[in-house]
Coordinates of C-alpha atoms and ligand atoms in Angstrom, one line a residue:
M246 CA 0.0 0.0 0.0
N247 CA 1.2 3.5 -0.8
T248 CA 1.7 5.6 2.3
P249 CA 0.6 9.2 1.9
F250 CA 4.2 10.6 1.9
Q251 CA 5.3 8.2 -0.8
L252 CA 2.5 9.3 -3.0
R253 CA 3.2 12.9 -2.4
S254 CA 6.9 12.8 -2.9
A255 CA 6.5 11.2 -6.3
V256 CA 5.9 14.8 -7.5
P257 CA 9.1 16.4 -8.9
L258 CA 11.1 18.3 -6.4
A259 CA 11.2 21.5 -8.5
G260 CA 7.4 21.7 -8.5
L261 CA 7.3 21.5 -4.8
L262 CA 9.6 24.3 -3.8
L263 CA 6.9 26.9 -3.7
L264 CA 8.2 28.7 -0.6
A265 CA 6.4 31.1 1.5
A266 CA 5.6 34.6 0.2
C267 CA 7.5 37.3 2.1
S268 CA 6.0 37.9 5.5
N269 CA 5.5 41.5 6.5
N270 CA 5.6 40.8 10.2
A271 CA 8.6 42.6 11.4
A272 CA 8.4 41.1 14.9
T273 CA 9.0 37.5 13.6
N274 CA 10.4 37.4 10.2
S275 CA 12.3 40.3 8.8
G276 CA 14.6 40.9 5.9
N277 CA 12.7 38.7 3.5
N278 CA 13.4 41.3 0.9
A279 CA 17.1 41.2 1.4
A280 CA 19.1 40.9 -1.8
G281 CA 19.7 37.3 -3.0
T282 CA 23.5 38.1 -3.1
N283 CA 23.5 38.7 0.7
Q284 CA 21.8 35.3 1.2
A285 CA 24.4 33.6 -1.1
Q286 CA 27.2 35.2 0.9
D287 CA 25.6 34.1 4.1
A288 CA 25.3 30.6 2.7
A289 CA 29.0 30.6 1.7
A290 CA 29.9 31.7 5.2
K291 CA 28.0 28.8 6.7
T292 CA 29.8 26.2 4.7
S293 CA 33.2 27.6 5.7
T294 CA 32.2 28.0 9.4
F295 CA 31.0 24.5 10.0
T296 CA 34.0 22.6 8.7
A297 CA 32.8 19.3 10.0
A298 CA 29.9 19.4 7.5
K299 CA 32.1 19.2 4.5
G300 CA 31.6 15.8 2.9
C301 CA 29.4 14.8 5.9
K302 CA 27.1 11.8 5.4
N303 CA 26.3 11.1 9.1
I304 CA 23.2 13.1 9.7
A305 CA 21.3 13.4 13.1
V306 CA 17.6 13.9 12.9
M307 CA 16.0 14.8 16.2
L308 CA 12.3 15.2 16.8
P309 CA 10.6 16.5 20.0
E310 CA 7.9 14.1 20.8
S311 CA 5.1 12.0 19.4
D312 CA 2.1 12.6 21.8
S313 CA 0.8 16.0 20.8
S314 CA 0.5 15.5 17.1
A315 CA 0.4 12.5 14.8
R316 CA 2.8 14.4 12.4
Y317 CA 6.2 13.4 13.9
E318 CA 6.2 9.7 13.4
A319 CA 3.7 9.6 10.5
Y320 CA 5.3 12.3 8.3
D321 CA 8.3 14.2 9.6
R322 CA 10.5 11.1 10.5
P323 CA 9.9 9.1 7.3
L324 CA 10.0 12.1 5.0
L325 CA 13.2 13.5 6.5
E326 CA 14.9 10.1 6.2
Q327 CA 13.7 9.6 2.6
E328 CA 14.4 13.1 1.4
I329 CA 17.9 13.4 3.0
K330 CA 18.9 10.1 1.5
R331 CA 17.6 11.2 -1.8
A332 CA 19.4 14.7 -1.8
L333 CA 22.6 13.3 -0.3
P334 CA 23.3 9.8 -1.7
G335 CA 25.1 7.6 0.8
A336 CA 23.8 9.5 3.8
T337 CA 22.9 7.6 7.0
I338 CA 20.5 8.9 9.6
Q339 CA 20.8 8.8 13.3
Y340 CA 17.2 9.3 14.5
A341 CA 16.0 10.2 18.0
N342 CA 12.7 11.3 19.5
A343 CA 12.9 13.3 22.8
N344 CA 9.5 12.1 24.0
N345 CA 8.7 15.6 25.3
N346 CA 11.8 16.0 27.5
A347 CA 14.4 18.7 26.8
D348 CA 17.0 17.0 28.9
T349 CA 16.5 13.7 27.0
Q350 CA 16.9 15.7 23.8
Q351 CA 20.2 17.2 25.0
N352 CA 21.5 13.7 25.9
Q353 CA 20.4 12.4 22.5
A354 CA 22.3 15.2 20.8
D355 CA 25.5 14.4 22.9
A356 CA 25.1 10.8 21.9
A357 CA 24.7 11.7 18.2
L358 CA 27.9 13.8 18.3
T359 CA 29.8 11.0 20.0
K360 CA 28.7 8.7 17.2
G361 CA 30.1 11.1 14.6
A362 CA 27.0 13.2 13.5
C363 CA 28.4 16.0 11.4
I364 CA 25.1 17.8 10.4
M365 CA 22.2 17.9 12.8
V366 CA 18.5 18.6 12.1
V367 CA 16.8 19.4 15.4
D368 CA 13.2 20.1 16.1
P369 CA 13.6 21.3 19.6
N370 CA 11.4 20.2 22.5
D371 CA 12.2 23.6 24.1
S372 CA 13.2 26.5 21.8
D373 CA 15.4 28.1 24.5
K374 CA 17.0 25.1 26.1
A375 CA 18.0 23.6 22.8
S376 CA 20.6 26.4 22.5
V377 CA 22.9 24.1 24.5
I378 CA 22.7 21.6 21.7
V379 CA 23.7 24.2 19.1
Q380 CA 26.6 25.4 21.2
K381 CA 28.0 21.9 21.8
A382 CA 27.6 21.1 18.1
K383 CA 29.4 24.4 17.2
A384 CA 32.3 23.4 19.4
S385 CA 32.7 20.4 17.1
N386 CA 32.2 22.6 14.0
V387 CA 28.9 20.8 13.4
P388 CA 26.0 22.9 12.0
V389 CA 22.5 22.6 13.4
I390 CA 19.4 23.2 11.2
A391 CA 16.5 24.2 13.4
Y392 CA 13.6 22.2 12.0
D393 CA 10.0 23.4 12.3
R394 CA 10.5 25.1 15.7
L395 CA 13.0 27.9 16.1
I396 CA 16.0 27.4 18.4
Q397 CA 16.8 30.7 20.1
D398 CA 20.5 30.7 19.2
P399 CA 22.3 32.9 16.7
D400 CA 24.6 30.0 15.8
I401 CA 22.0 27.9 14.1
A402 CA 23.0 27.4 10.5
Y403 CA 19.4 27.6 9.1
Y404 CA 15.8 27.6 10.2
V405 CA 13.3 25.6 8.2
S406 CA 9.6 25.9 8.9
F407 CA 6.3 27.2 7.8
D408 CA 5.3 30.8 8.1
N409 CA 4.0 30.3 11.6
V410 CA 2.6 33.8 12.2
R411 CA 0.6 33.2 9.0
V412 CA -0.7 29.9 10.4
G413 CA -2.2 31.7 13.4
Q414 CA -3.5 34.5 11.2
L415 CA -5.3 32.0 9.0
Q416 CA -6.9 30.4 12.1
G417 CA -7.9 33.8 13.5
Q418 CA -9.2 35.1 10.2
Y419 CA -11.3 32.0 9.7
I420 CA -13.0 32.7 13.0
L421 CA -13.6 36.4 12.1
D422 CA -15.0 35.4 8.7
Q423 CA -17.4 33.0 10.2
F424 CA -18.4 35.7 12.7
Q425 CA -19.0 38.2 9.9
K426 CA -21.1 35.7 8.0
G427 CA -23.2 34.9 11.2
N428 CA -22.3 31.2 10.9
Y429 CA -22.5 29.1 14.0
E430 CA -25.2 31.6 15.1
L431 CA -22.3 34.0 16.1
K432 CA -23.5 37.3 17.3
P433 CA -21.8 40.4 18.9
G434 CA -20.5 39.4 22.3
A435 CA -19.9 35.8 21.2
K436 CA -17.7 34.0 23.8
L437 CA -14.2 33.0 22.5
V438 CA -11.8 30.7 24.3
M439 CA -8.2 30.3 23.3
I440 CA -6.4 27.1 24.0
N441 CA -2.8 27.7 22.8
G442 CA 0.1 25.4 22.4
S443 CA 3.2 25.0 24.6
Q444 CA 4.8 28.2 25.7
T445 CA 8.3 26.7 25.4
D446 CA 7.6 26.1 21.7
N447 CA 8.4 29.3 19.7
N448 CA 5.8 28.2 17.2
A449 CA 3.0 28.3 19.8
L450 CA 3.9 32.0 20.5
Q451 CA 3.8 32.8 16.8
F452 CA 0.5 31.0 16.2
R453 CA -1.1 33.0 19.0
E454 CA 0.5 36.2 17.7
G455 CA -0.9 35.6 14.3
A456 CA -4.3 34.7 15.6
M457 CA -4.4 37.9 17.7
N458 CA -3.4 39.9 14.7
A459 CA -6.7 38.9 13.1
L460 CA -8.9 38.8 16.3
Q461 CA -7.7 41.6 18.5
P462 CA -9.8 44.4 16.8
A463 CA -13.0 42.3 17.4
V464 CA -11.9 41.5 20.9
S465 CA -11.2 45.2 21.6
D466 CA -14.5 46.4 20.4
K467 CA -16.3 43.5 22.2
R468 CA -17.7 41.8 19.1
L469 CA -15.9 38.8 20.6
N470 CA -15.7 38.3 24.3
L471 CA -12.4 36.6 25.1
V472 CA -13.2 34.6 28.2
F473 CA -10.2 32.3 28.3
D474 CA -6.6 32.5 26.9
Q475 CA -4.0 30.0 28.1
Y476 CA -0.9 28.1 26.9
T477 CA -1.0 24.3 27.3
P478 CA 2.3 22.8 28.6
N479 CA 3.7 20.2 26.2
W480 CA 0.7 20.7 23.9
D481 CA -0.9 18.0 26.2
N482 CA -4.1 16.8 24.6
G483 CA -5.6 15.5 27.8
R484 CA -4.9 18.8 29.5
A485 CA -6.7 20.6 26.7
Q486 CA -9.7 18.4 27.4
S487 CA -9.7 19.2 31.1
L488 CA -9.3 22.9 30.3
M489 CA -12.3 22.8 28.1
E490 CA -14.4 20.9 30.6
G491 CA -13.5 23.5 33.3
I492 CA -14.4 26.4 30.9
L493 CA -17.8 24.8 30.1
T494 CA -18.6 24.4 33.7
Q495 CA -17.5 28.0 34.5
Q496 CA -19.3 29.5 31.5
R497 CA -22.4 27.3 32.0
N498 CA -21.9 25.8 28.6
D499 CA -22.2 29.3 27.1
V500 CA -19.2 29.2 24.7
D501 CA -19.3 30.0 21.0
V502 CA -15.8 29.7 19.6
A503 CA -12.8 27.5 20.7
Y504 CA -9.6 28.7 19.1
V505 CA -7.5 25.5 19.5
A506 CA -4.0 25.6 18.2
N507 CA -3.7 22.1 16.8
D508 CA -5.8 19.1 15.8
G509 CA -4.6 16.8 18.7
M510 CA -6.0 19.3 21.3
A511 CA -9.0 20.1 19.1
N512 CA -10.0 16.4 19.2
T513 CA -10.0 16.3 23.0
V514 CA -11.8 19.7 23.2
I515 CA -14.4 18.2 20.9
A516 CA -14.7 15.2 23.3
A517 CA -15.5 17.7 26.1
L518 CA -18.1 19.4 23.8
R519 CA -19.6 16.1 22.9
S520 CA -20.3 15.2 26.5
Q521 CA -22.4 18.4 26.7
K522 CA -23.9 17.9 23.2
L523 CA -22.3 21.0 22.0
N524 CA -20.1 19.5 19.2
G525 CA -20.8 21.1 15.9
K526 CA -22.4 24.1 17.6
V527 CA -19.2 25.6 18.9
L528 CA -16.7 26.7 16.2
V529 CA -13.4 24.8 16.8
T530 CA -10.2 25.4 15.0
G531 CA -7.1 23.1 14.6
Q532 CA -3.9 22.6 12.7
D533 CA -1.9 19.8 11.1
A534 CA -4.6 18.3 8.8
T535 CA -4.3 15.0 10.8
L536 CA -6.6 12.1 9.9
T537 CA -8.7 12.7 13.0
G538 CA -8.8 16.4 12.4
I539 CA -10.0 16.0 8.8
Q540 CA -12.6 13.4 9.9
N541 CA -13.8 15.8 12.6
I542 CA -14.2 18.5 9.9
L543 CA -16.1 16.2 7.6
I544 CA -18.6 15.2 10.3
G545 CA -19.0 18.9 11.3
D546 CA -17.4 18.8 14.7
Q547 CA -14.4 20.9 13.8
A548 CA -14.6 23.9 11.5
M549 CA -11.1 24.1 10.1
T550 CA -7.5 23.0 10.2
I551 CA -4.2 24.2 8.8
Y552 CA -2.6 22.0 6.1
K553 CA 1.2 22.2 6.3
P554 CA 2.7 20.2 3.4
I555 CA 5.4 18.6 5.5
V556 CA 6.9 17.0 2.4
K557 CA 8.1 20.4 1.3
E558 CA 9.5 21.2 4.7
A559 CA 11.4 17.9 4.6
Q560 CA 12.7 18.5 1.0
V561 CA 13.9 22.0 1.8
T562 CA 15.7 20.6 4.9
A563 CA 17.3 17.9 2.7
Q564 CA 18.5 20.5 0.2
L565 CA 20.1 22.4 3.0
V566 CA 21.7 19.3 4.4
A567 CA 23.1 18.5 1.0
A568 CA 24.3 22.0 0.4
L569 CA 26.2 22.0 3.7
S570 CA 27.7 18.6 2.9
N571 CA 28.7 19.5 -0.6
G572 CA 29.8 23.0 0.3
T573 CA 27.5 24.6 -2.2
D574 CA 25.2 27.6 -2.1
P575 CA 21.6 26.4 -1.3
G576 CA 20.3 29.3 -3.5
S577 CA 16.7 30.3 -3.4
V578 CA 15.7 27.6 -0.9
V579 CA 16.7 30.2 1.7
N580 CA 13.9 32.8 1.3
G581 CA 14.2 35.1 4.3
K582 CA 15.5 35.8 7.8
T583 CA 14.0 35.2 11.1
A584 CA 14.6 37.5 14.1
L585 CA 15.7 35.9 17.4
K586 CA 14.4 37.3 20.6
G587 CA 17.9 38.0 21.9
G588 CA 18.7 40.0 18.7
G589 CA 20.2 38.9 15.4
E590 CA 18.6 37.0 12.6
V591 CA 18.9 33.5 11.1
P592 CA 18.6 32.6 7.4
S593 CA 15.3 30.8 6.9
A594 CA 13.3 28.8 4.5
L595 CA 9.6 29.2 5.2
V596 CA 6.9 27.2 3.4
T597 CA 3.4 28.4 3.0
P598 CA 0.5 27.0 5.1
I599 CA -3.0 26.5 3.8
A600 CA -6.3 26.9 5.6
V601 CA -8.6 23.9 5.1
D602 CA -12.3 23.4 5.8
K603 CA -14.8 21.0 4.3
T604 CA -15.0 23.1 1.1
N605 CA -11.4 22.4 0.1
V606 CA -10.4 19.1 1.8
A607 CA -10.6 17.4 -1.6
S608 CA -8.6 20.0 -3.5
T609 CA -5.8 20.3 -1.0
V610 CA -5.1 17.5 1.5
I611 CA -6.5 14.7 -0.7
A612 CA -5.4 16.1 -4.0
D613 CA -1.8 16.2 -2.6
G614 CA -1.9 12.7 -1.3
F615 CA -1.2 13.9 2.2
L616 CA -4.2 11.7 3.1
T617 CA -6.2 9.5 0.8
K618 CA -9.9 9.7 0.3
D619 CA -10.2 6.1 1.5
Q620 CA -8.4 7.0 4.7
V621 CA -10.5 10.1 5.5
C622 CA -13.8 8.5 4.6
S623 CA -13.2 5.2 6.4
G624 CA -15.9 4.8 9.1
L625 CA -17.7 8.0 8.1
P626 CA -21.3 8.1 6.8
T627 CA -21.9 8.3 3.1
G628 CA -21.9 12.0 2.0
A629 CA -19.8 13.1 5.0
G630 CA -18.6 16.7 4.4
G631 CA -19.7 16.4 0.7
V632 CA -16.5 14.4 0.2
C633 CA -17.3 10.8 1.0
N634 CA -19.5 9.0 -1.5
Ligands
BGC890 C1 4.2 22.2 15.2 C2 2.7 21.8 15.0 C3 2.4 20.8 16.1 C4 2.7 21.2 17.5 C5 2.5 20.2 18.5 C6 4.4 22.7 16.6 O1 5.6 23.2 16.8 O2 4.5 23.2 14.3 O3 2.6 21.3 13.7 O4 1.0 20.5 16.1 O5 4.1 21.6 17.5 O6 3.3 19.1 18.3

C-alpha cells in the first residue's frame, strides 16, 4: 500500500519548492526582501564556518515528541529520512525522538555527536533550552538546522519551517470570517476561548500572535468576548480536554468559539463538547490536517485545520543538508531571515501553510496525497462533508 508521503513525494522536487511569500511581520520574520546576493554570501559563510559538515554523510535527525500530534512519526520522520537520503546519496541517519523531554533531547544530541554526527537537524522540544545543543555542536564545527520550531540561538545554520505567524493568522481570520457571516449563530458578544500550544515552543507563540493579529480588533470592540486564553504545557491533549471541561462548567456551557492551536488538542476539546452535546455548535479550529482532524471536519465537529505540506518542509531541509555537505550555495531555498528574541537573525526557509475546511479538503489534503480519500472516509457516513460517497 502506498503511504501518503510516498504518493506525495513522487511529484518532482522543483514543482514543490513553492516557498512562503514574504512575511511583512517585522516582529517575527524580517529581511525577507534582502538581496539574494546577501543570502548567497551568508550561505557561503555557513559552509566555511561549519567545517565538519564538508563531505558529511552522518546526519542526526532529532524530533521533539510524538504525543501531541500525529505528524512526527507519521510524516516528519519518514519524510526527512527519505528526502535526506535522496538529496545526499550515501547519507545515513541517526534518528532520535525526545519524548517531550528537553534533557532527553540534550542527551540524544550528545550521543549523536559522539557517534560522529556532522550535520544535525533538530526540532527542539524547548526552543530556549536547545541552545545548548547548538553550542555543543558548534564546538565540534557541526551545523544545526532548526527544523519546524526555532531554536533561540544565533549560531544555528538555518531555520526551516512554515510561516507560523501566518498559520495563526489563517486560524484567527477564519473565526472572524465565520463571525462576519453569522455562521455558528455567532452574534456580537460571542464568547471566545483560546487554548494555545506550549509556551516553550516558539511556534506556539507565533500561532497566538498571528491569531491575535486577526482577532484583536474584534476583541477590543467587544464583538468577541475573550473569556479564556492560556498556553498548554507540552501541547498536552488530555490537559486541553480538562481545560475545556472547566471552561464549560465555569461558563455554564455558554461558549461560542474555541480557538484551539492544533488538531490533537481540538480532538479532546471536541470530546469535552460532545459530552455536553455542544459538538458542531461551537466553532473549533485546529492545525496539522491530521486524519482525525480532517474526519472531525467532515462530520461537522471541527470547523477548520491548517494543512502544512510537510513533504516540502522535509525537502527543503534535505536540500540544505546536501548544500552544507557539498559546500554549495543552497540558493533560493533560503527565502528570508527570522529574528531571534535576543537580537540577530537567522537565514530561513519558510513554506506556505494552507487553511482547510470541508470546502477544500478534496482539492488540498486529498489532491496532494497527504491523506487519501479512503483514509479520510473510512468509518464516516456516506456523504460526510460532501467528500465521501
Ligand atoms: C508544530 C505543530 C504541532 C505542534 C505540537 C508545533 O511546533 O508546528 O505542527 O501541532 O508543535 O506538536
